[in-house]
Amino acid sequence: METNLCVAGFGGQGIMTLGKFLADTVCHRTEKNVTFFPSYGAEQRGGTANCYVVISDGKIGAPLGEVMDELIIMNEPSLKKFLKTLKSGGTLFLNNSLINCEVEREDITLIEIPATQMALEIGNIKVLNIVMLGVYIGYTGILSEEAVWKTIEENLSRKASLLPLNKKAYEAGLAYGRERRGK
Amino acid sequence: MTRIFMKGCEAIAEAAVRAGCRFFAGYPITPQNEIPEYFARRMPEVGGVFIQGESEIASVNMVYGAASSGTRAMTSSSSCGISLKSEGISYAASARIPMVYCNVQRGGPGVGAIQPAQQDYFQATKAGGNGGFRMMVFAPSTVQEAIDLTYGAFDYADRDRNPVLILADGVIGTMMEPVSLPEMKPESEIEAIKQSKLKWACVGHELDYPNRSWIEPGHWNTADMQKANEEALKVYEAWEVNDVKVEEYMIDDAEVVLSAYGISGRIAAAAVDKLRAAGIKAGLIRPITVSPFPYSSYDKIDYKKCKGILSIEMSIPAQFAEDVKSAVKERCLVSTCLCSGGNIMSEQAVIDGVKKIMEGRV
C-alpha cells in the first residue's frame, strides 16, 4: 500500500509545515516508509508552494510521482496546476474559502472545506494548515489522530502559548473530516 | 535503531561532522544551501570551523589549506559552482590532499536549471578538473545512503590522499526521509587521524620535519611529474579491484536489465518491482560508485536471455549510458530513458522504455 499526496497553495499558507507534520508523524510513530519532497523554484514568490509526501509499507521509488492519490489544494493557481495529476477515483481536499472556480472532474471525490473561514473563526488565519491537516486525518484515517497531534505538540513546544489555538484548529478539522467521511 | 527525519543536505553535513570533518568552507547556491547552513550551526558545537568564502574558488582553496594540515575538510556546491571549484579539486588531486566535496546537481550547462538533474556525470567521473586525475565518486539514491557514503568518504580520501566526490542531485539534497545516524567519532580518534597524517601534512616550519611545510600541486621536473602521475595511477587501479560498490537486483534470470544511479536508480528499482509483478523478468544494476564503475556486474547478465539494457538518467544528452555501453560490450542492445532540465525521471517512462525493448520496438 502506497499513498502519494501533493499539498499545494500560496507561500505562507503553511504548506510545507502541513506536509512535514504528516511525514514526521509517519517517521516517528509508525513503521512505514515516508518521503517528504518540497518543490521550490522560480515560482516561490507570490505563486504556488507545494510539497509531496509518499507513505508506503514498502520501499519508495520516486518521492514525487506523476499520479497523485490525494491532493490538498489551498488556492486557485494550485488547483489549475495540479488537478490533472489526481488519479481517477482520487480525493481532492479543497479550501473553498479561496477557490470559487468549478472543479472540472467528475471521476474524483471532492471534499470542500471552508478552511480559511474556519481558521478566521477560530481566531487566527495562521492555523489554516492545521485545520486542513485535521480534515485530512479525520477523513482518511491514514494516521492516528493522537499521533499527529503529538507531532504538532512537539514541534510547537517552544511556543507553548500557541498550543490551545492549534488544538482548537486541529479538532475542528478532525470533526469536519470525520463528518464528511460519515456521509 | 532510532529513526530520525532528515533532509538530504543536512544529513550529508551531519554525517561529515560525525566522521570527524572539522572544517567546512562553501559559498551559497541552490539546491545545496542547507549543507553550509547546517555546518554554520553545527561546527561551533564541535569545535570545528565554518567559513562562508567570498566565492567558490576561495572556499575550495580554504579547504585545500585546511586539508593540507591534516584536518578532515569538506566543501559542497552545485553544478556551475562545482565548475568553479574544479581548479582547487585538481590542485588537491595533484598535491595528493584528501578532501571530500559534494555536488548537489542541477540541470544543464551554464547556470542551468535550479531543479534536480544528473547533468554532471562526465565532469564527476572523467574530468573533475584539468590534468587527467581520477576520483572515487559515490552516488547515493536515498538519504540514508547519502549519510553512509559521506561518513565513509573521509576514510577513502585519507587512505588515498585524494579528493572524493559525493554526487547527489536536487532530489536527494532536498527530500526528507527517516534515517539512522552513524556514531560520532570521539575526539581522541579524530586527533589520531590527524596525527597519522603528520608524515606529509603541512603543519609548520620545523626544520626537523622536511616535508611538513611543503605541499606541491605540480612538479617542475618532468621525471617527477611523470612519477607522481604513475603513483596516482596505481591508486586509481586499486579501486577497480577493491572498492567497487554496486546494487545488483534480480539480474540472474533477467530478460531485461535496467541500469541507473542516484535518484534515477531508486526510481528504476521501483519500476523493476512493478514490472516483475506484471510478469516481466526485469533486473537492475545500480552503481553506487560511479567511479570506479562496476563494469564486471554487467558480465553477470545472461545475454542468451537478455533482450536489452535500459540505461536511465536525468541527463540529455546521455552520459552514464556511455559507461553502460562500455560495460555491455555490444553483447546486447542498450537503449536510453532520459529526461533533463529539472524534470524528475518518470517511473512510467521507465516502464514504457522496458516494454519497448520487450516488444522489439527499439
Coordinates of C-alpha atoms in Angstrom, one line a residue:
Chain A
M1 CA 0.0 0.0 0.0
E2 CA 1.4 3.4 -1.1
T3 CA -0.2 6.8 -0.8
N4 CA 1.1 9.7 -2.9
L5 CA -0.1 13.1 -1.6
C6 CA 0.5 16.6 -3.0
V7 CA -0.1 19.7 -0.8
A8 CA -0.2 23.0 -2.7
G9 CA -1.1 26.6 -2.1
F10 CA 0.4 30.1 -1.6
G11 CA 3.8 30.5 0.0
G12 CA 2.9 31.5 3.6
Q13 CA -0.1 29.2 4.0
G14 CA 1.9 26.6 5.9
I15 CA 2.0 24.1 3.0
M16 CA 5.5 22.8 3.9
T17 CA 4.6 22.6 7.6
L18 CA 1.5 20.6 6.9
G19 CA 3.4 18.1 4.8
K20 CA 6.3 17.9 7.3
F21 CA 3.9 17.2 10.2
L22 CA 2.4 14.3 8.3
A23 CA 5.7 12.9 7.2
D24 CA 7.3 13.4 10.6
T25 CA 4.4 11.5 12.3
V26 CA 5.0 8.6 9.9
C27 CA 8.7 8.6 10.7
H28 CA 8.4 8.7 14.4
R29 CA 5.2 6.9 15.2
T30 CA 4.8 4.2 12.6
E31 CA 6.9 1.5 11.0
K32 CA 6.1 2.7 7.5
N33 CA 8.4 4.4 5.0
V34 CA 7.9 8.0 4.1
T35 CA 9.4 10.7 1.9
F36 CA 8.8 14.5 2.0
F37 CA 9.9 16.5 -1.0
P38 CA 9.4 20.3 -1.2
S39 CA 9.1 21.9 -4.5
Y40 CA 10.9 25.1 -4.9
G41 CA 11.8 27.2 -7.9
A42 CA 11.2 30.5 -9.6
E43 CA 7.5 30.3 -8.7
Q44 CA 8.3 30.7 -5.0
R45 CA 7.5 34.4 -4.6
G46 CA 3.8 35.0 -4.6
G47 CA 3.0 31.9 -6.6
T48 CA 2.4 28.3 -5.6
A49 CA 4.3 26.4 -3.0
N50 CA 3.9 22.7 -2.9
C51 CA 5.3 19.6 -1.4
Y52 CA 4.9 15.8 -1.9
V53 CA 4.5 13.2 0.8
V54 CA 4.7 9.5 -0.1
I55 CA 3.7 7.0 2.6
S56 CA 4.4 3.3 1.9
D57 CA 4.5 -0.1 3.5
G58 CA 7.3 -1.0 1.0
K59 CA 10.3 0.8 -0.4
I60 CA 9.6 4.2 -2.0
G61 CA 10.8 4.8 -5.6
A62 CA 10.1 8.4 -6.7
P63 CA 9.5 10.8 -3.9
L64 CA 7.2 12.6 -6.3
G65 CA 5.1 10.5 -8.7
E66 CA 3.3 11.7 -11.7
V67 CA 0.0 10.5 -10.5
M68 CA -1.4 11.6 -7.1
D69 CA -3.8 9.6 -4.9
E70 CA -4.8 12.7 -2.9
L71 CA -4.5 16.4 -3.3
I72 CA -4.7 19.1 -0.6
I73 CA -5.3 22.4 -2.5
M74 CA -5.3 25.7 -0.8
N75 CA -5.6 28.2 -3.7
E76 CA -6.8 28.6 -7.2
P77 CA -3.4 28.6 -9.1
S78 CA -2.6 25.3 -7.4
L79 CA -5.9 23.8 -8.4
K80 CA -5.2 24.7 -12.1
K81 CA -1.7 23.3 -11.8
F82 CA -2.3 20.0 -10.0
L83 CA -5.9 18.9 -10.7
K84 CA -4.8 16.9 -13.8
T85 CA -2.3 14.9 -11.7
L86 CA -5.0 13.4 -9.4
K87 CA -5.8 9.8 -10.3
S88 CA -9.3 8.8 -11.3
G89 CA -11.0 7.9 -8.1
G90 CA -8.6 10.0 -6.1
T91 CA -9.6 12.5 -3.4
L92 CA -9.3 16.3 -3.6
F93 CA -9.3 18.3 -0.4
L94 CA -10.2 21.9 -1.5
N95 CA -10.1 25.1 0.5
N96 CA -13.2 26.6 -1.0
S97 CA -12.9 29.8 1.0
L98 CA -10.3 31.0 -1.6
I99 CA -11.4 29.0 -4.6
N100 CA -14.6 29.9 -6.5
C101 CA -14.0 28.1 -9.8
E102 CA -15.6 24.9 -10.9
V103 CA -13.7 21.6 -10.4
E104 CA -13.9 20.1 -13.8
R105 CA -13.5 16.5 -12.9
E106 CA -16.3 14.1 -12.1
D107 CA -14.2 11.0 -11.6
I108 CA -12.8 12.1 -8.2
T109 CA -14.1 12.6 -4.7
L110 CA -14.3 16.3 -3.8
I111 CA -14.1 17.4 -0.2
E112 CA -14.7 21.1 0.0
I113 CA -13.6 22.8 3.2
P114 CA -14.2 26.5 4.1
A115 CA -10.7 26.3 5.7
T116 CA -9.7 29.9 5.7
Q117 CA -13.1 30.8 7.1
M118 CA -12.8 28.2 9.8
A119 CA -9.3 29.4 10.7
L120 CA -10.5 33.0 11.0
E121 CA -13.4 32.0 13.2
I122 CA -11.1 30.0 15.4
G123 CA -9.1 33.3 15.8
N124 CA -6.0 33.2 13.6
I125 CA -5.6 32.7 9.8
K126 CA -2.2 31.1 10.5
V127 CA -3.9 27.9 11.8
L128 CA -5.3 27.3 8.3
N129 CA -2.9 24.5 7.6
I130 CA -3.7 22.8 10.9
V131 CA -7.4 22.9 10.1
M132 CA -6.6 21.3 6.7
L133 CA -4.4 18.7 8.4
G134 CA -7.2 17.9 10.8
V135 CA -9.7 17.5 7.9
Y136 CA -7.3 15.2 6.0
I137 CA -6.6 13.0 9.0
G138 CA -10.3 12.9 10.1
Y139 CA -11.4 11.9 6.6
T140 CA -8.6 9.5 5.6
G141 CA -7.6 8.0 9.0
I142 CA -4.2 7.4 7.4
L143 CA -2.5 8.1 10.7
S144 CA -3.9 8.1 14.2
E145 CA -5.4 11.4 15.3
E146 CA -3.4 11.3 18.6
A147 CA -0.1 10.6 16.8
V148 CA -0.4 13.6 14.5
W149 CA -1.4 15.8 17.5
K150 CA 1.8 14.7 19.3
T151 CA 3.9 15.8 16.4
I152 CA 2.2 19.2 16.3
E153 CA 2.6 19.5 20.1
E154 CA 6.3 18.6 19.9
N155 CA 7.0 21.0 17.1
L156 CA 5.3 23.8 18.9
S157 CA 6.9 23.0 22.2
R158 CA 8.9 26.2 22.2
K159 CA 5.8 28.3 21.5
A160 CA 3.5 26.5 24.0
S161 CA 1.2 29.5 24.2
L162 CA 0.1 28.7 20.7
L163 CA -1.0 25.2 21.5
P164 CA -4.6 25.8 22.6
L165 CA -5.3 27.7 19.4
N166 CA -3.7 24.9 17.3
K167 CA -5.6 22.2 19.3
K168 CA -8.8 24.0 18.5
A169 CA -8.0 24.2 14.8
Y170 CA -6.9 20.6 14.7
E171 CA -10.0 19.4 16.4
A172 CA -12.3 21.5 14.2
G173 CA -10.6 20.0 11.2
L174 CA -10.9 16.4 12.5
A175 CA -14.6 16.9 13.3
Y176 CA -15.2 18.2 9.8
G177 CA -13.2 15.4 8.2
R178 CA -14.9 12.7 10.2
E179 CA -18.3 14.1 9.4
R180 CA -17.6 14.1 5.7
R181 CA -16.3 10.5 5.8
G182 CA -19.6 9.5 7.5
K183 CA -21.7 10.9 4.6
Chain B
M1 CA 17.9 1.9 15.7
T2 CA 16.1 5.2 16.4
R3 CA 14.7 6.8 13.2
I4 CA 15.1 10.5 12.8
F5 CA 13.6 12.5 9.9
M6 CA 16.2 14.4 8.0
K7 CA 16.7 16.4 4.8
G8 CA 19.4 15.0 2.5
C9 CA 21.7 18.1 2.6
E10 CA 21.5 18.3 6.4
A11 CA 22.1 14.5 6.7
I12 CA 25.2 14.8 4.5
A13 CA 26.6 17.6 6.7
E14 CA 25.8 15.7 9.9
A15 CA 27.4 12.5 8.6
A16 CA 30.6 14.6 7.8
V17 CA 30.7 16.0 11.3
R18 CA 30.3 12.5 12.8
A19 CA 33.1 11.3 10.5
G20 CA 35.4 13.9 12.0
C21 CA 35.1 16.7 9.5
R22 CA 36.1 19.9 11.4
F23 CA 36.5 22.4 8.6
F24 CA 33.9 23.4 6.0
A25 CA 34.1 26.3 3.6
G26 CA 31.5 27.0 1.0
Y27 CA 29.5 29.5 -1.0
P28 CA 25.7 29.6 -1.4
I29 CA 24.0 28.0 -4.4
T30 CA 20.6 26.3 -4.8
P31 CA 19.9 23.4 -4.2
Q32 CA 22.6 22.7 -1.7
N33 CA 22.3 25.7 0.7
E34 CA 21.2 23.5 3.6
I35 CA 24.7 21.9 3.7
P36 CA 26.6 25.2 4.5
E37 CA 23.6 26.4 6.6
Y38 CA 23.8 23.2 8.7
F39 CA 27.6 23.4 9.1
A40 CA 27.3 27.0 10.1
R41 CA 25.2 26.0 13.1
R42 CA 26.9 22.7 13.8
M43 CA 30.6 23.4 13.5
P44 CA 30.8 25.7 16.6
E45 CA 29.2 23.0 18.7
V46 CA 32.0 20.5 17.9
G47 CA 34.9 23.0 17.9
G48 CA 35.1 23.0 14.1
V49 CA 35.4 25.8 11.7
F50 CA 32.7 27.0 9.2
I51 CA 33.6 29.7 6.7
Q52 CA 31.4 31.2 4.0
G53 CA 34.1 32.2 1.5
E54 CA 33.8 35.2 -0.8
S55 CA 33.4 32.8 -3.8
E56 CA 33.5 29.1 -4.7
I57 CA 37.2 29.4 -5.7
A58 CA 38.1 31.0 -2.4
S59 CA 36.2 28.4 -0.4
V60 CA 37.7 25.3 -2.2
N61 CA 41.1 26.7 -1.6
M62 CA 40.4 27.2 2.1
V63 CA 39.5 23.5 2.2
Y64 CA 42.7 22.8 0.3
G65 CA 44.6 24.7 3.0
A66 CA 42.8 23.1 6.0
A67 CA 43.1 19.6 4.5
S68 CA 46.8 20.2 3.9
S69 CA 47.2 20.5 7.6
G70 CA 45.7 17.0 8.1
T71 CA 42.2 18.2 9.2
R72 CA 39.3 16.4 7.7
A73 CA 37.7 19.1 5.5
M74 CA 34.8 19.4 3.1
T75 CA 33.1 21.7 0.6
S76 CA 30.0 21.5 -1.4
S77 CA 28.3 23.2 -4.3
S78 CA 26.0 22.6 -7.2
S79 CA 26.9 22.2 -10.9
C80 CA 28.2 25.6 -12.1
G81 CA 29.6 26.2 -8.6
I82 CA 31.4 22.9 -8.9
S83 CA 33.0 24.0 -12.2
L84 CA 34.5 27.0 -10.3
K85 CA 35.8 24.6 -7.6
S86 CA 37.4 22.3 -10.1
E87 CA 40.6 24.3 -10.1
G88 CA 41.1 23.6 -6.4
I89 CA 40.0 20.0 -6.7
S90 CA 42.6 19.4 -9.4
Y91 CA 45.2 21.1 -7.2
A92 CA 44.2 18.8 -4.4
A93 CA 44.5 15.7 -6.6
S94 CA 47.9 16.8 -7.8
A95 CA 49.2 17.6 -4.3
R96 CA 47.5 14.4 -3.0
I97 CA 45.5 16.2 -0.4
P98 CA 42.5 14.3 0.9
M99 CA 39.3 16.2 0.8
V100 CA 35.6 15.5 0.4
Y101 CA 33.2 17.5 -1.6
C102 CA 29.6 17.2 -2.6
N103 CA 27.8 18.2 -5.9
V104 CA 24.1 18.5 -5.5
Q105 CA 23.4 18.5 -9.2
R106 CA 21.0 20.9 -11.1
G107 CA 20.0 20.8 -14.7
G108 CA 22.0 21.8 -17.8
P109 CA 25.2 23.6 -18.7
G110 CA 25.9 27.2 -17.6
V111 CA 23.7 28.3 -14.8
G112 CA 21.3 25.5 -15.9
A113 CA 18.0 25.0 -14.0
I114 CA 17.9 25.1 -10.3
Q115 CA 15.8 21.9 -10.1
P116 CA 17.2 18.4 -9.8
A117 CA 19.2 16.7 -12.6
Q118 CA 22.1 14.4 -13.3
Q119 CA 23.8 16.5 -15.9
D120 CA 27.3 16.4 -14.4
Y121 CA 28.2 12.7 -14.9
F122 CA 31.2 13.1 -17.2
Q123 CA 32.5 16.0 -15.2
A124 CA 32.2 14.0 -12.0
T125 CA 33.6 10.7 -13.2
K126 CA 36.0 11.5 -16.0
A127 CA 37.3 15.1 -15.5
G128 CA 36.7 16.7 -12.2
G129 CA 39.3 19.3 -13.2
N130 CA 42.3 19.6 -15.6
G131 CA 45.1 17.1 -15.7
G132 CA 43.5 13.7 -16.1
F133 CA 43.3 12.8 -12.4
R134 CA 40.6 10.4 -11.1
M135 CA 38.4 10.3 -8.0
M136 CA 36.2 7.9 -6.2
V137 CA 32.7 9.2 -6.8
F138 CA 29.8 8.0 -4.7
A139 CA 26.2 8.3 -5.9
P140 CA 23.6 7.9 -3.2
S141 CA 20.0 7.0 -4.0
T142 CA 18.5 7.6 -0.6
V143 CA 19.1 10.0 2.3
Q144 CA 20.4 7.0 4.4
E145 CA 22.8 6.1 1.6
A146 CA 24.0 9.7 1.4
I147 CA 24.8 9.5 5.1
D148 CA 26.6 6.2 4.9
L149 CA 28.6 7.2 1.9
T150 CA 29.6 10.6 3.2
Y151 CA 30.7 9.0 6.5
G152 CA 32.9 6.5 4.7
A153 CA 34.2 9.0 2.1
F154 CA 36.6 10.6 4.5
D155 CA 38.3 7.3 5.1
Y156 CA 38.8 6.7 1.4
A157 CA 40.1 10.3 1.0
D158 CA 42.6 9.8 3.8
R159 CA 43.7 6.4 2.6
D160 CA 44.3 7.5 -1.0
R161 CA 45.2 11.1 -0.2
N162 CA 42.9 12.1 -3.0
P163 CA 39.6 14.1 -3.3
V164 CA 36.4 12.1 -3.0
L165 CA 33.1 13.3 -4.5
I166 CA 29.6 12.7 -3.3
L167 CA 27.5 13.0 -6.4
A168 CA 24.0 13.9 -5.3
D169 CA 21.2 15.7 -7.0
G170 CA 18.4 18.2 -6.1
V171 CA 16.0 15.4 -5.0
I172 CA 18.5 13.7 -2.7
G173 CA 19.6 17.0 -1.3
T174 CA 16.2 18.5 -0.6
M175 CA 14.0 15.5 0.3
M176 CA 13.4 14.3 3.8
E177 CA 13.5 10.6 4.8
P178 CA 13.7 8.6 8.0
V179 CA 17.3 7.8 8.7
S180 CA 19.6 6.4 11.4
L181 CA 22.9 8.2 12.0
P182 CA 26.3 6.6 12.5
E183 CA 28.2 7.1 15.7
M184 CA 30.0 10.3 16.4
K185 CA 33.8 9.7 16.2
P186 CA 35.3 10.6 19.5
E187 CA 37.8 13.5 19.7
S188 CA 40.6 11.1 20.5
E189 CA 40.0 9.2 17.2
I190 CA 39.8 12.4 15.2
E191 CA 43.1 13.6 16.7
A192 CA 44.7 10.2 16.0
I193 CA 43.6 10.5 12.3
K194 CA 45.2 13.9 12.2
Q195 CA 48.4 12.7 13.8
S196 CA 48.6 9.8 11.3
K197 CA 48.9 12.4 8.5
L198 CA 51.9 14.1 10.0
K199 CA 54.3 12.4 7.7
W200 CA 53.0 14.5 4.8
A201 CA 50.8 17.2 6.4
C202 CA 51.8 20.9 6.2
V203 CA 51.7 21.9 9.9
G204 CA 54.6 24.3 10.4
H205 CA 58.2 25.2 9.6
E206 CA 60.0 22.9 11.9
L207 CA 63.3 22.0 10.2
D208 CA 63.4 18.5 11.6
Y209 CA 60.3 17.6 9.5
P210 CA 61.4 18.3 6.0
N211 CA 58.1 17.7 4.3
R212 CA 55.9 19.4 6.8
S213 CA 55.8 22.9 5.3
W214 CA 55.7 22.0 1.7
I215 CA 52.7 20.9 -0.4
E216 CA 53.2 20.7 -4.1
P217 CA 50.3 20.9 -6.6
G218 CA 52.7 20.1 -9.5
H219 CA 56.3 19.5 -10.4
W220 CA 58.8 21.5 -12.4
N221 CA 60.8 18.4 -13.3
T222 CA 59.3 16.2 -16.0
A223 CA 60.6 13.0 -14.3
D224 CA 59.0 13.9 -11.0
M225 CA 55.7 14.8 -12.7
Q226 CA 55.6 11.5 -14.6
K227 CA 56.4 9.6 -11.4
A228 CA 53.7 11.4 -9.5
N229 CA 51.1 10.5 -12.2
E230 CA 52.3 6.9 -12.2
E231 CA 51.9 6.7 -8.5
A232 CA 48.4 8.2 -8.7
L233 CA 47.5 5.6 -11.4
K234 CA 48.4 2.8 -9.0
V235 CA 45.9 4.2 -6.5
Y236 CA 43.2 4.5 -9.2
E237 CA 43.8 1.0 -10.5
A238 CA 43.4 -0.5 -6.9
W239 CA 39.9 0.9 -6.7
E240 CA 38.7 -1.3 -9.6
V241 CA 39.8 -4.4 -7.5
N242 CA 38.9 -3.3 -4.0
D243 CA 36.3 -0.6 -3.8
V244 CA 33.6 -1.0 -6.3
K245 CA 30.1 -0.7 -4.8
V246 CA 27.0 -1.7 -6.7
E247 CA 23.5 -2.9 -6.1
E248 CA 22.6 -5.9 -8.3
Y249 CA 18.9 -6.6 -8.1
M250 CA 17.3 -9.7 -9.7
I251 CA 19.7 -9.9 -12.7
D252 CA 20.2 -13.7 -12.7
D253 CA 17.1 -14.6 -14.8
A254 CA 16.5 -11.1 -16.2
E255 CA 15.1 -10.7 -19.7
V256 CA 15.7 -7.0 -19.5
V257 CA 18.1 -5.1 -17.2
L258 CA 17.6 -1.6 -16.1
S259 CA 20.7 0.5 -15.1
A260 CA 20.7 3.8 -13.3
Y261 CA 22.4 5.6 -10.5
G262 CA 21.4 8.0 -7.7
I263 CA 17.8 9.2 -7.7
S264 CA 17.1 7.5 -11.1
G265 CA 18.4 4.3 -9.5
R266 CA 15.7 4.2 -6.8
I267 CA 13.0 5.0 -9.4
A268 CA 14.3 2.2 -11.6
A269 CA 14.2 -0.2 -8.6
A270 CA 10.6 0.6 -8.0
A271 CA 9.9 0.1 -11.7
V272 CA 11.6 -3.4 -11.5
D273 CA 9.2 -4.4 -8.8
K274 CA 6.2 -3.2 -10.8
L275 CA 7.5 -5.0 -14.0
R276 CA 8.1 -8.2 -12.1
A277 CA 4.5 -8.0 -10.6
A278 CA 3.3 -7.7 -14.2
G279 CA 5.3 -10.8 -15.3
I280 CA 8.2 -9.1 -16.9
K281 CA 11.5 -10.5 -15.7
A282 CA 13.4 -7.2 -15.1
G283 CA 16.6 -6.7 -13.1
L284 CA 18.6 -3.7 -12.1
I285 CA 22.3 -2.8 -11.9
R286 CA 22.7 0.4 -9.8
P287 CA 26.3 1.6 -9.5
I288 CA 26.8 3.1 -6.0
T289 CA 30.4 4.1 -7.0
V290 CA 30.1 5.6 -10.5
S291 CA 33.9 5.8 -10.3
P292 CA 35.2 3.1 -10.1
F293 CA 32.4 1.9 -12.4
P294 CA 31.1 -1.6 -11.7
Y295 CA 31.9 -2.9 -15.2
S296 CA 32.0 -6.6 -14.1
S297 CA 28.4 -6.5 -12.8
Y298 CA 27.3 -6.4 -16.5
D299 CA 29.2 -9.7 -17.1
K300 CA 26.8 -11.4 -14.8
I301 CA 23.9 -10.8 -17.2
D302 CA 22.7 -13.9 -19.1
Y303 CA 23.0 -12.5 -22.6
K304 CA 21.2 -15.5 -24.0
K305 CA 18.1 -14.4 -22.1
C306 CA 18.5 -10.7 -22.0
K307 CA 16.7 -8.7 -24.8
G308 CA 18.2 -5.4 -23.9
I309 CA 19.5 -2.9 -21.3
L310 CA 17.7 0.3 -20.5
S311 CA 20.1 3.0 -19.3
I312 CA 18.2 5.6 -17.3
E313 CA 19.4 9.0 -16.3
M314 CA 18.2 12.6 -15.8
S315 CA 20.6 14.0 -18.4
I316 CA 20.2 14.9 -22.1
P317 CA 22.4 14.0 -23.8
A318 CA 23.0 10.7 -22.2
Q319 CA 26.3 10.4 -20.3
F320 CA 26.0 7.5 -17.8
A321 CA 24.8 5.4 -20.8
E322 CA 28.3 5.6 -22.3
D323 CA 29.8 3.7 -19.3
V324 CA 26.9 1.2 -19.5
K325 CA 27.7 0.6 -23.2
S326 CA 31.4 0.1 -22.4
A327 CA 30.4 -2.5 -19.8
V328 CA 28.0 -4.3 -22.0
K329 CA 30.5 -4.5 -24.9
E330 CA 27.8 -4.9 -27.6
R331 CA 26.5 -8.2 -26.1
C332 CA 23.0 -6.8 -26.4
L333 CA 21.0 -3.7 -27.2
V334 CA 21.5 -0.7 -24.9
S335 CA 18.7 1.9 -25.2
T336 CA 18.2 5.0 -23.1
C337 CA 15.4 6.6 -21.0
L338 CA 16.2 10.3 -20.4
C339 CA 14.8 13.5 -19.0
S340 CA 16.5 16.8 -18.2
G341 CA 16.3 20.4 -17.3
G342 CA 15.0 19.8 -13.8
N343 CA 12.3 17.3 -14.6
I344 CA 12.3 14.2 -12.4
M345 CA 12.6 10.8 -14.0
S346 CA 9.1 9.3 -14.5
E347 CA 8.5 5.7 -13.4
Q348 CA 6.0 5.3 -16.2
A349 CA 8.6 6.4 -18.8
V350 CA 10.9 3.8 -17.4
I351 CA 8.2 1.1 -17.7
D352 CA 7.4 2.2 -21.2
G353 CA 11.1 2.1 -22.2
V354 CA 11.3 -1.5 -20.9
K355 CA 8.1 -2.5 -22.8
K356 CA 9.6 -1.1 -26.0
I357 CA 12.6 -3.4 -25.5
M358 CA 10.4 -6.4 -24.7
E359 CA 8.3 -5.8 -27.8
G360 CA 11.3 -5.3 -30.0
R361 CA 10.3 -1.7 -30.8
V362 CA 13.7 -0.2 -30.2

